[in-house]
């Protein structure tokens, strides 16, 4: 359980293991439930369309403590594939993304920030971790550049 008191639903781990071991899934988006008590799977996909994935994050909505809907944060896992320079082949890295836009309300930002470690600890096998606070942070080229630094 996180410092925030938010727990990780077991379905989060099952979906991650399906992505990691089966390689059937390409990405998973997690959210904190509307009652702010647990992290749950919001959506999974087998499609390798990064733009569709990015659009889901950018357009995410969360409710604040009063129940008003606004810009929301999310956690996500994306299996980033990229080519190495010089024709050395391709690589794939399972990347954890924390989407916590600066424009989101204070309560959702605080909850996503303070609950991050709980889900990261539950997902064994993450190769990279990206904190994204604006749309440029989750452009594919930006993500690829950050993930491929260690080759």
Short mmCIF file of C-alpha atoms in Angstrom, two decimals, residues 1-2 5-17 28-42 75 115 118-123:
data_model
loop_
_atom_site.label_atom_id
_atom_site.label_comp_id
_atom_site.label_asym_id
_atom_site.label_seq_id
_atom_site.Cartn_x
_atom_site.Cartn_y
_atom_site.Cartn_z
CA UNK A 1 0.00 0.00 0.00
CA UNK A 2 1.21 3.49 -0.83
CA UNK A 5 -3.35 4.68 1.43
CA UNK A 6 -4.03 3.61 -2.17
CA UNK A 7 -3.68 -0.12 -2.84
CA UNK A 8 -2.87 -1.93 -6.09
CA UNK A 9 -5.66 -4.12 -7.50
CA UNK A 10 -4.33 -7.63 -8.38
CA UNK A 11 -5.67 -7.19 -11.94
CA UNK A 12 -2.90 -4.58 -12.45
CA UNK A 13 -0.24 -7.22 -11.89
CA UNK A 14 -2.03 -9.82 -14.04
CA UNK A 15 -2.26 -7.42 -16.99
CA UNK A 16 1.40 -6.46 -16.58
CA UNK A 17 2.49 -10.12 -16.52
CA UNK A 28 -1.68 -0.79 -20.29
CA UNK A 29 -3.16 2.33 -18.73
CA UNK A 30 -3.83 2.35 -15.00
CA UNK A 31 -5.80 4.87 -12.99
CA UNK A 32 -6.65 5.53 -9.38
CA UNK A 33 -10.29 4.60 -8.84
CA UNK A 34 -12.86 7.38 -8.47
CA UNK A 35 -13.04 6.72 -4.71
CA UNK A 36 -9.22 7.19 -4.51
CA UNK A 37 -8.75 3.82 -2.76
CA UNK A 38 -7.01 1.60 -5.34
CA UNK A 39 -5.08 1.57 -8.59
CA UNK A 40 -6.99 -0.31 -11.30
CA UNK A 41 -6.56 -1.21 -14.96
CA UNK A 42 -8.37 1.34 -17.10
CA UNK A 75 0.12 5.42 -14.85
CA UNK A 115 0.97 6.39 -4.98
CA UNK A 118 3.23 1.24 -4.76
CA UNK A 119 2.44 0.29 -8.36
CA UNK A 120 6.08 0.37 -9.44
CA UNK A 121 6.97 -2.08 -6.67
CA UNK A 122 4.13 -4.37 -7.74
CA UNK A 123 5.29 -4.50 -11.38
#
